[in-house]
Coordinates of C-alpha atoms and ligand atoms in Angstrom, one line a residue:
X1 CA -111.5 170.3 55.2
X2 CA -112.3 166.9 53.7
X3 CA -112.8 166.4 50.0
X4 CA -116.4 165.7 50.7
X5 CA -116.8 168.9 52.5
X6 CA -115.2 170.9 49.8
X7 CA -117.5 169.4 47.2
X8 CA -120.6 170.1 49.3
X9 CA -119.7 173.8 49.8
X10 CA -119.5 174.4 46.1
X11 CA -122.3 176.2 44.1
X12 CA -121.8 176.4 40.5
X13 CA -124.4 178.3 38.5
X14 CA -125.3 180.6 35.8
X15 CA -127.8 183.5 35.5
X16 CA -130.2 183.3 32.6
X17 CA -132.4 186.2 31.4
X18 CA -133.9 188.0 28.5
X19 CA -131.5 190.9 27.6
X20 CA -132.0 193.9 29.8
X21 CA -133.8 192.0 32.6
X22 CA -130.9 192.9 34.9
X23 CA -128.4 189.9 34.6
X24 CA -125.3 192.1 34.6
X25 CA -126.6 194.2 37.5
X26 CA -127.5 191.2 39.5
X27 CA -124.0 189.7 38.8
X28 CA -122.4 192.8 40.1
X29 CA -124.4 192.8 43.3
X30 CA -123.7 189.2 44.0
X31 CA -120.0 189.9 43.5
X32 CA -120.4 192.8 46.0
X33 CA -121.7 190.4 48.6
X34 CA -118.9 188.0 47.9
X35 CA -116.5 190.7 48.7
X36 CA -115.2 190.4 45.1
X37 CA -116.1 194.0 44.2
X38 CA -115.7 196.9 46.6
X39 CA -118.1 199.2 45.0
X40 CA -120.6 197.4 42.9
X41 CA -122.1 200.6 41.7
X42 CA -118.9 202.0 40.3
X43 CA -118.3 199.1 38.0
X44 CA -120.8 200.4 35.3
X45 CA -120.7 204.0 36.2
X46 CA -121.1 205.2 32.7
X47 CA -124.0 204.4 30.6
X48 CA -123.4 202.2 27.6
X49 CA -119.9 201.4 28.8
X50 CA -120.2 197.9 29.9
X51 CA -116.8 197.2 31.4
X52 CA -118.0 194.9 34.0
X53 CA -115.4 192.4 35.2
X54 CA -117.0 189.6 33.1
X55 CA -117.5 191.6 30.0
X56 CA -114.2 192.1 28.1
X57 CA -114.1 191.3 24.5
X58 CA -113.6 194.3 22.1
X59 CA -116.6 193.5 20.0
X60 CA -118.7 193.3 23.2
X61 CA -117.6 196.7 24.2
X62 CA -118.4 198.1 20.8
X63 CA -121.8 196.6 20.6
X64 CA -122.7 196.7 24.2
X65 CA -123.6 193.0 24.3
X66 CA -122.2 190.2 26.2
X67 CA -120.8 187.6 23.7
X68 CA -118.3 185.3 25.6
X69 CA -118.7 183.7 28.9
X70 CA -116.1 183.8 31.7
X71 CA -116.2 182.4 35.2
X72 CA -116.3 184.2 38.5
X73 CA -115.4 182.4 41.6
X74 CA -115.8 183.9 45.1
X75 CA -116.5 182.8 48.6
X76 CA -119.7 183.6 50.6
X77 CA -120.5 182.5 54.0
X78 CA -118.3 179.5 53.7
X79 CA -119.6 178.6 50.3
X80 CA -117.4 178.6 47.2
X81 CA -119.5 180.2 44.4
X82 CA -118.6 179.6 40.8
X83 CA -120.7 181.9 38.7
X84 CA -120.5 181.2 34.9
X85 CA -121.3 184.2 32.8
X86 CA -123.6 183.5 29.9
X87 CA -123.7 185.6 26.7
X88 CA -126.9 187.6 26.5
X89 CA -127.4 188.0 22.8
X90 CA -129.8 185.5 21.2
X91 CA -127.4 184.7 18.5
X92 CA -125.0 183.2 21.0
X93 CA -127.5 180.7 22.3
X94 CA -125.2 177.8 21.4
X95 CA -122.5 179.1 23.7
X96 CA -124.9 179.7 26.5
X97 CA -126.3 176.1 26.2
X98 CA -122.8 174.8 26.5
X99 CA -122.2 176.8 29.6
X100 CA -125.5 175.4 31.0
X101 CA -123.9 171.8 30.7
X102 CA -121.3 172.9 33.3
X103 CA -123.6 174.3 36.0
X104 CA -125.6 172.7 38.7
X105 CA -128.3 175.3 39.1
X106 CA -129.6 178.5 37.5
X107 CA -130.9 181.9 38.6
X108 CA -133.5 183.1 36.2
X109 CA -134.0 186.9 36.2
X110 CA -137.3 188.3 35.0
X111 CA -138.1 191.9 34.6
X112 CA -141.2 192.1 36.7
X113 CA -142.6 194.9 34.5
X114 CA -142.4 192.6 31.5
X115 CA -142.9 189.1 32.7
X116 CA -141.5 186.1 30.9
X117 CA -139.8 187.1 27.6
X118 CA -138.9 185.0 24.6
X119 CA -135.2 184.4 25.4
X120 CA -136.0 183.4 29.0
X121 CA -138.4 180.9 27.7
X122 CA -135.9 179.3 25.4
X123 CA -133.2 179.1 28.1
X124 CA -135.8 177.7 30.5
X125 CA -136.5 174.9 28.1
X126 CA -132.8 173.8 28.1
X127 CA -132.7 174.0 31.9
X128 CA -135.9 171.8 32.1
X129 CA -134.5 169.3 29.6
X130 CA -131.3 169.0 31.8
X131 CA -133.4 169.0 35.0
X132 CA -131.4 172.0 36.3
X133 CA -132.8 173.5 39.5
X134 CA -134.0 177.2 38.9
X135 CA -134.2 180.0 41.4
X136 CA -136.2 183.0 40.1
X137 CA -135.6 186.6 40.8
X138 CA -138.3 189.1 39.8
X139 CA -136.2 192.2 39.2
X140 CA -137.1 195.9 38.9
X141 CA -139.7 196.0 41.5
X142 CA -138.9 199.6 42.0
X143 CA -140.7 200.1 38.7
X144 CA -144.3 199.6 37.9
X145 CA -144.6 195.8 37.9
X146 CA -147.1 193.2 36.8
X147 CA -149.3 191.8 39.7
X148 CA -147.0 189.3 41.6
X149 CA -149.8 186.7 41.5
X150 CA -150.0 187.1 37.8
X151 CA -146.2 186.7 37.5
X152 CA -146.4 183.4 39.4
X153 CA -149.3 182.3 37.2
X154 CA -147.1 182.9 34.2
X155 CA -144.4 180.8 35.5
X156 CA -146.8 178.0 36.3
X157 CA -148.8 178.1 33.1
X158 CA -146.5 179.4 30.6
X159 CA -143.4 177.4 31.7
X160 CA -145.3 174.7 33.6
X161 CA -142.9 175.4 36.6
X162 CA -144.4 175.2 40.1
X163 CA -143.6 178.2 42.2
X164 CA -142.9 178.9 45.9
X165 CA -142.5 182.6 46.6
X166 CA -139.9 182.8 49.4
X167 CA -140.2 186.6 49.4
X168 CA -143.4 188.6 48.6
X169 CA -143.3 192.2 47.6
X170 CA -145.1 195.0 49.3
X171 CA -146.2 197.2 46.4
X172 CA -144.2 198.1 43.3
X173 CA -142.9 201.2 41.5
X174 CA -143.0 204.2 43.7
X175 CA -145.1 202.2 46.2
X176 CA -142.5 199.5 46.5
X177 CA -141.9 199.3 50.3
X178 CA -140.1 196.1 50.7
X179 CA -140.3 192.3 50.7
X180 CA -141.6 189.8 53.2
X181 CA -139.5 186.6 53.9
X182 CA -142.3 184.0 54.1
X183 CA -139.9 181.3 55.5
X184 CA -138.4 183.5 58.3
X185 CA -141.6 185.5 58.6
X186 CA -139.6 188.8 58.5
X187 CA -140.2 191.9 56.7
X188 CA -137.4 193.8 54.9
X189 CA -138.1 197.4 54.3
X190 CA -136.9 198.9 51.1
X191 CA -134.6 201.9 51.2
X192 CA -133.5 203.2 47.9
X193 CA -129.8 203.0 47.2
X194 CA -129.1 205.3 44.3
X195 CA -126.6 203.5 42.1
X196 CA -126.5 200.7 44.6
X197 CA -123.0 201.7 45.7
X198 CA -123.3 200.1 49.1
X199 CA -125.0 197.1 50.5
X200 CA -128.7 197.8 51.2
X201 CA -129.7 198.8 54.6
X202 CA -132.6 196.5 55.6
X203 CA -134.9 197.0 58.6
X204 CA -136.5 193.8 59.9
X205 CA -140.0 194.0 61.5
X206 CA -142.9 191.5 61.5
X207 CA -146.2 191.5 59.6
X208 CA -148.0 192.9 62.7
X209 CA -145.6 195.8 63.1
X210 CA -147.6 199.0 63.6
X211 CA -145.3 200.8 61.2
X212 CA -146.7 198.8 58.4
X213 CA -150.0 200.9 58.3
X214 CA -147.9 204.0 58.2
X215 CA -145.7 202.6 55.4
X216 CA -148.4 201.3 53.1
X217 CA -151.7 202.9 54.2
X218 CA -154.6 200.7 55.5
X219 CA -156.0 199.7 51.9
X220 CA -152.8 198.5 50.5
X221 CA -151.9 196.8 53.6
X222 CA -155.2 195.0 53.7
X223 CA -154.8 193.7 50.2
X224 CA -151.3 192.7 50.9
X225 CA -152.2 190.7 54.0
X226 CA -154.9 188.9 52.0
X227 CA -152.3 187.9 49.4
X228 CA -150.0 186.5 52.1
X229 CA -152.9 184.6 53.5
X230 CA -154.0 183.3 50.1
X231 CA -150.4 182.0 49.4
X232 CA -150.2 180.1 52.6
X233 CA -153.6 178.6 52.1
X234 CA -153.6 177.9 48.3
X235 CA -149.9 178.0 47.3
X236 CA -147.3 175.2 47.1
X237 CA -145.4 173.9 50.1
X238 CA -141.7 174.6 50.3
X239 CA -140.1 171.3 49.2
X240 CA -136.4 171.0 48.8
X241 CA -136.5 167.8 46.8
X242 CA -138.8 169.5 44.2
X243 CA -136.4 172.4 44.0
X244 CA -133.5 170.0 43.4
X245 CA -135.3 168.1 40.7
X246 CA -136.2 171.4 38.9
X247 CA -140.0 171.0 39.4
X248 CA -140.5 173.9 41.8
X249 CA -138.7 177.3 41.6
X250 CA -138.3 179.4 44.7
X251 CA -139.2 182.9 43.7
X252 CA -137.7 186.1 45.1
X253 CA -138.7 189.8 44.4
X254 CA -136.4 192.8 44.5
X255 CA -134.5 195.4 42.7
X256 CA -131.0 194.5 41.6
X257 CA -130.0 198.1 40.8
X258 CA -131.0 199.1 44.4
X259 CA -129.4 196.1 45.8
X260 CA -132.6 195.1 47.4
X261 CA -133.7 191.5 47.9
X262 CA -130.3 190.3 46.5
X263 CA -128.9 189.1 49.8
X264 CA -132.0 187.2 50.6
X265 CA -131.8 185.4 47.2
X266 CA -128.1 184.7 47.7
X267 CA -128.6 183.4 51.3
X268 CA -131.3 181.0 50.3
X269 CA -129.4 180.1 47.1
X270 CA -126.4 178.8 48.9
X271 CA -128.5 177.1 51.4
X272 CA -130.8 175.3 49.1
X273 CA -128.9 175.5 45.8
X274 CA -127.6 172.3 44.3
X275 CA -124.1 171.1 45.3
X276 CA -122.0 169.6 42.4
X277 CA -124.1 166.9 40.6
X278 CA -122.8 163.9 38.8
X279 CA -122.4 164.0 35.0
X280 CA -123.6 161.5 32.3
X281 CA -120.8 159.5 30.6
X282 CA -120.2 156.5 28.5
X283 CA -119.8 154.6 31.7
X284 CA -123.1 156.0 33.3
X285 CA -123.3 158.7 35.9
X286 CA -119.9 159.6 37.3
X287 CA -120.3 160.2 41.1
X288 CA -118.6 163.5 42.3
X289 CA -117.1 161.6 45.1
X290 CA -115.1 159.2 43.0
X291 CA -111.4 159.6 43.6
X292 CA -110.3 159.2 40.0
X293 CA -110.1 162.5 38.2
X294 CA -112.4 163.4 35.3
X295 CA -113.7 166.7 33.7
X296 CA -114.9 168.0 30.4
X297 CA -114.1 171.1 28.2
X298 CA -117.3 173.1 27.7
X299 CA -115.8 176.3 26.3
X300 CA -112.6 177.4 24.5
X301 CA -111.7 180.9 24.2
X302 CA -108.6 182.2 22.2
X303 CA -107.0 185.6 22.7
X304 CA -108.7 186.5 25.9
X305 CA -106.0 188.8 26.9
X306 CA -104.1 190.6 24.1
X307 CA -101.0 190.5 26.4
X308 CA -101.0 186.7 26.4
X309 CA -102.4 185.7 22.9
X310 CA -103.1 182.2 24.0
X311 CA -106.2 180.2 24.2
X312 CA -107.9 179.0 27.3
X313 CA -110.1 175.9 27.5
X314 CA -112.6 175.9 30.4
X315 CA -113.0 172.5 32.1
X316 CA -115.6 171.6 34.6
X317 CA -114.2 169.3 37.2
X318 CA -116.5 166.3 37.6
X319 CA -114.8 163.9 40.0
X320 CA -111.5 163.5 41.8
X321 CA -109.3 166.4 42.8
X322 CA -107.6 168.5 40.2
X323 CA -104.0 169.3 40.9
X324 CA -101.5 171.5 39.0
X325 CA -99.2 169.5 36.8
X326 CA -101.3 166.3 37.0
X327 CA -101.3 164.1 33.9
X328 CA -104.6 163.2 32.2
X329 CA -105.8 161.4 29.1
X330 CA -108.0 162.7 26.3
X331 CA -109.9 159.7 25.0
X332 CA -109.9 161.4 21.6
X333 CA -106.4 160.1 21.4
X334 CA -102.8 161.4 21.6
X335 CA -100.2 161.4 24.3
X336 CA -101.0 161.8 28.1
X337 CA -101.3 165.5 28.8
X338 CA -99.7 167.3 31.7
X339 CA -101.9 170.2 32.9
X340 CA -99.3 172.7 33.7
X341 CA -100.8 176.1 33.5
X342 CA -104.3 175.9 35.1
X343 CA -105.8 179.3 35.6
X344 CA -108.5 180.8 37.5
X345 CA -110.1 183.9 35.9
X346 CA -111.7 186.9 37.3
X347 CA -112.5 189.1 34.3
X348 CA -109.1 190.1 32.9
X349 CA -107.1 188.9 35.8
X350 CA -105.6 185.4 36.1
X351 CA -104.3 183.4 38.9
X352 CA -102.8 180.0 39.0
X353 CA -104.9 177.1 40.3
X354 CA -103.2 174.6 42.6
X355 CA -106.2 172.6 43.4
X356 CA -109.8 172.3 42.3
X357 CA -112.8 170.1 43.3
X358 CA -115.8 168.9 41.5
X359 CA -118.0 171.8 40.5
X360 CA -115.0 174.0 40.0
X361 CA -114.0 175.5 36.5
X362 CA -110.3 175.5 35.6
X363 CA -109.0 177.5 32.6
X364 CA -106.3 175.4 30.8
X365 CA -103.8 177.2 28.7
X366 CA -103.8 175.3 25.4
X367 CA -102.3 175.4 22.0
X368 CA -105.0 173.9 19.9
X369 CA -104.9 170.6 21.5
X370 CA -108.5 170.7 23.0
X371 CA -111.9 170.7 21.4
X372 CA -115.2 171.6 22.8
X373 CA -116.7 168.5 24.6
X374 CA -113.3 166.8 25.2
X375 CA -113.0 164.5 28.2
X376 CA -110.0 164.8 30.4
X377 CA -109.6 161.9 32.8
X378 CA -107.7 159.0 34.3
X379 CA -110.7 156.7 34.1
X380 CA -110.2 154.1 31.2
X381 CA -113.0 154.3 28.5
X382 CA -114.7 157.2 30.1
X383 CA -116.2 159.8 27.7
X384 CA -118.6 162.6 28.8
X385 CA -121.4 163.2 26.4
X386 CA -122.6 166.5 27.8
X387 CA -122.2 169.1 25.2
X388 CA -125.3 169.4 23.0
X389 CA -124.9 170.2 19.3
X390 CA -127.0 172.4 17.1
X391 CA -127.8 171.9 13.5
X392 CA -126.9 175.3 11.9
X393 CA -129.9 177.5 10.8
X394 CA -128.1 180.1 8.8
X395 CA -125.3 179.7 6.2
X396 CA -122.8 182.2 4.7
X397 CA -119.8 182.0 2.5
X398 CA -116.4 183.2 3.8
X399 CA -113.8 184.4 1.3
X400 CA -110.1 185.1 2.0
X401 CA -109.6 188.4 0.2
X402 CA -105.8 188.6 0.7
X403 CA -104.1 185.5 -0.9
X404 CA -100.9 186.5 0.8
X405 CA -102.4 186.2 4.2
X406 CA -103.8 182.7 3.6
X407 CA -101.9 181.2 6.5
X408 CA -103.4 183.7 8.9
X409 CA -106.8 183.0 7.6
X410 CA -106.5 179.3 7.8
X411 CA -104.9 179.3 11.4
X412 CA -107.6 181.7 12.6
X413 CA -110.4 179.7 11.1
X414 CA -109.0 176.5 12.6
X415 CA -108.9 178.1 16.0
X416 CA -112.4 179.4 15.8
X417 CA -113.6 176.0 14.7
X418 CA -111.8 174.4 17.7
X419 CA -113.6 176.9 19.9
X420 CA -116.9 175.9 18.5
X421 CA -117.6 179.4 17.5
X422 CA -118.8 178.3 14.1
X423 CA -119.4 175.2 11.8
X424 CA -117.7 174.8 8.6
X425 CA -118.6 173.0 5.3
X426 CA -116.6 172.4 2.2
X427 CA -118.1 171.6 -1.1
X428 CA -117.2 168.1 -2.6
X429 CA -115.9 168.1 -6.1
X430 CA -115.0 171.7 -6.5
X431 CA -111.5 172.8 -7.2
X432 CA -111.8 176.2 -5.4
X433 CA -111.8 175.7 -1.7
X434 CA -114.9 177.7 -0.9
X435 CA -115.6 177.9 2.8
X436 CA -119.3 177.9 3.8
X437 CA -120.0 178.7 7.4
X438 CA -123.0 177.5 9.4
X439 CA -124.3 179.0 12.5
X440 CA -127.3 179.2 14.9
X441 CA -127.4 183.0 14.5
X442 CA -126.2 185.6 12.0
X443 CA -124.2 187.6 14.5
X444 CA -121.9 184.6 14.8
X445 CA -120.6 185.3 11.2
X446 CA -119.7 188.8 12.0
X447 CA -117.9 187.7 15.1
X448 CA -115.8 185.3 13.0
X449 CA -115.0 188.0 10.5
X450 CA -114.2 190.5 13.2
X451 CA -112.0 188.1 15.1
X452 CA -110.1 186.8 12.0
X453 CA -109.3 190.4 11.2
X454 CA -108.4 191.7 14.6
X455 CA -106.8 188.7 16.2
X456 CA -105.2 186.9 13.2
X457 CA -104.6 189.9 10.8
X458 CA -106.5 188.1 8.2
X459 CA -108.6 189.8 5.6
X460 CA -112.0 188.3 4.6
X461 CA -115.5 188.9 3.1
X462 CA -118.8 187.4 4.0
X463 CA -121.2 186.5 1.2
X464 CA -124.8 185.4 1.4
X465 CA -125.3 181.8 0.5
X466 CA -128.5 180.1 -1.0
X467 CA -128.6 177.4 1.7
X468 CA -131.0 177.2 4.7
X469 CA -131.0 173.5 5.6
X470 CA -128.3 170.8 6.1
X471 CA -128.8 167.1 6.4
X472 CA -126.1 164.6 7.3
X473 CA -125.6 161.3 5.5
X474 CA -124.8 158.2 7.6
X475 CA -121.6 158.0 9.5
X476 CA -118.4 157.6 7.5
X477 CA -120.3 157.7 4.2
X478 CA -118.1 157.9 1.1
X479 CA -118.9 160.2 -1.8
X480 CA -118.6 157.1 -4.2
X481 CA -121.6 155.5 -2.5
X482 CA -123.9 158.4 -3.8
X483 CA -122.8 158.6 -7.3
X484 CA -126.1 157.7 -8.7
X485 CA -128.2 160.0 -6.4
X486 CA -130.5 162.7 -7.8
X487 CA -129.4 166.0 -6.4
X488 CA -131.6 168.6 -8.1
X489 CA -130.8 172.1 -8.5
X490 CA -129.2 174.1 -5.8
X491 CA -128.5 171.0 -3.7
X492 CA -124.8 170.5 -2.9
X493 CA -122.8 167.6 -1.4
X494 CA -120.2 168.8 1.1
X495 CA -118.2 167.7 4.1
X496 CA -118.5 169.2 7.6
X497 CA -115.7 170.0 10.3
X498 CA -115.1 166.3 10.9
X499 CA -115.1 165.3 7.3
X500 CA -118.5 163.8 7.4
X501 CA -120.7 164.0 4.3
X502 CA -123.6 166.4 4.3
X503 CA -126.2 167.7 1.8
X504 CA -127.0 171.5 1.6
X505 CA -130.4 172.5 0.6
X506 CA -131.9 175.8 -0.3
X507 CA -135.1 175.2 1.6
X508 CA -137.2 172.5 3.4
X509 CA -139.1 171.8 0.2
X510 CA -135.9 170.7 -1.5
X511 CA -135.2 168.4 1.4
X512 CA -138.5 166.7 0.9
X513 CA -138.2 166.5 -2.8
X514 CA -134.7 165.0 -2.5
X515 CA -136.1 162.3 0.0
X516 CA -138.9 161.5 -2.5
X517 CA -136.4 161.1 -5.4
X518 CA -133.8 159.1 -3.4
X519 CA -135.7 156.7 -1.4
X520 CA -133.3 154.5 0.7
X521 CA -130.9 157.4 1.3
X522 CA -131.1 158.2 5.1
X523 CA -131.0 162.0 5.9
X524 CA -130.0 162.8 9.4
X525 CA -130.8 166.2 11.0
X526 CA -127.7 166.4 13.0
X527 CA -124.1 165.0 12.8
X528 CA -123.9 161.3 13.5
X529 CA -120.7 162.0 15.3
X530 CA -122.4 164.3 17.8
X531 CA -123.9 163.7 21.2
X532 CA -127.3 165.1 22.3
X533 CA -129.0 167.4 20.0
X534 CA -131.3 170.3 20.6
Ligands
G4P601 P1 -128.8 192.5 31.2 O1 -127.4 192.2 31.7 O2 -129.8 191.4 31.7 O3 -128.9 192.8 29.8 O4 -129.4 193.7 32.1 P2 -128.5 194.9 32.8 O5 -128.1 194.4 34.1 O6 -127.6 195.5 31.9 O7 -129.7 195.9 33.0 C1 -130.5 196.5 32.0 C2 -131.0 197.9 32.3 O8 -131.8 197.7 33.4 C3 -129.9 198.8 32.9 O9 -130.2 200.0 32.6 C4 -129.9 198.6 34.4 O10 -129.4 199.7 35.1 C5 -131.4 198.5 34.7 N1 -131.7 197.8 35.9 C6 -131.2 196.6 36.3 N2 -131.8 196.4 37.5 C7 -132.7 197.2 37.7 C8 -133.7 197.5 38.8 O11 -133.8 196.8 39.8 N3 -134.5 198.5 38.8 C9 -134.4 199.4 37.6 N4 -135.2 200.5 37.6 N5 -133.5 199.3 36.7 C10 -132.7 198.2 36.7 P3 -129.5 200.8 31.4 O12 -130.2 202.2 31.3 O13 -129.6 200.1 30.1 O14 -128.0 201.0 31.8 P4 -127.3 201.8 32.9 O15 -127.3 203.2 32.4 O16 -128.0 201.6 34.2 O17 -125.9 201.2 32.9

């Protein structure tokens, strides 16, 4: 197969949803179709025991939430699918957003009984900002659902996303009889698969099949046929270009747990989903066909496997062909790097990668030499600027409570900073080295504490801080330059992870007051060292 063909058959995507809409269940069913799981239903046989292949961290198991993301690669009908798992909890949005920089399209799962929920909306906004094509799966049709026309209306009016229902449901809840494929003009009759342990048996007939009256009764059937008619008269046209540009979402209805409608989604997804797309860089868009190698790190995860105790940096290949043992440069400086231990992950299992193409994700074993957002390439002066940064919204002190374990505390903290788990501030002018953490969500603090204690044998304590706002001072400012400034009570000068000067404020009012009193001092909402901001 040529390089071009290899690239074209790749589909790199993530599933986004509000917690509980069915992301994990859908992931399992997709893996089942990819032959990656023998019995999808057996993966989460026990309630609240979420040992799915992509869900491994101890804290995740304890809390029953999905915090970290991994990558699942499988083949389906000649396509290579890279499914990037995204954390479900809202406090981990930063991690999710980073994952979205590495995908080419997204499947948005919506609970058809609830419609669009808060977290879906937020994630959708990121997809829209990045112009990511979105496929929508209306899940849980086996339960009472919102009228499908209303669901489309929500997508159109709430999200401003045009819709093309590729499949259309016949009833919902106990009356859910199947879905109609509007492109193929075929009907797929629903048969309940308790536990979804096997691929759903689907019977194909047409809309004029006499069995339909039997199945639905004349009244329901009448209403349903009217809807189909209405859609073809008043609905959008199927338009591949609009799908690719993210303007139009193909919509599918089904029930992930019953494995119904999933294969239709997958078939259309591979057919119309986006092949690897070029990424923005300091040199403009880098075409995927370019021969020189380039990629960027979008996620770092330490201690993924207690048996290995190492750190894996996940790189998206953007151009060229990745080969084991190749040498690349990191424009951040340092010696050329030989990529000797590239890994492909499947949950806990690892496999060595010999070759990877644009769109693929490679896990690189690292020893603290990578940082989130790093570019790895052989193209001079190329830097990818893909990873968005987030100004922290919550702050908390972190104290090392065991002086004899200072080294463990420091090493662990450094690793977590490299992973981008948390942001770090240190007060200027204090003798005591107080660590202030900044995050997008409160739960991130607990993860830091938990990981420092379990993975690094450190001992620590979290303490509330009075700060709620941070502002950066211009790039490479010197504390000396601000000697005369009026700080006010509870406003502190500090440095961030990169040694850049910031001001910490107790509230928005204090920011405004400071600005009034210190005309001429520029306050920046995000680090001047960072790329795009959200
Ligand atoms: P998430 O990853 O988006 O958080 O959702 P997840 O797949 O864990 O699904 C949330 C709950 O919804 C699970 O039930 C799951 O079984 C159920 N579910 C998923 N798809 C469907 C569907 O098509 N129909 C129905 N009726 N339910 C569905 P749970 O009780 O929380 O867990 P479990 O006991 O099933 O493991």
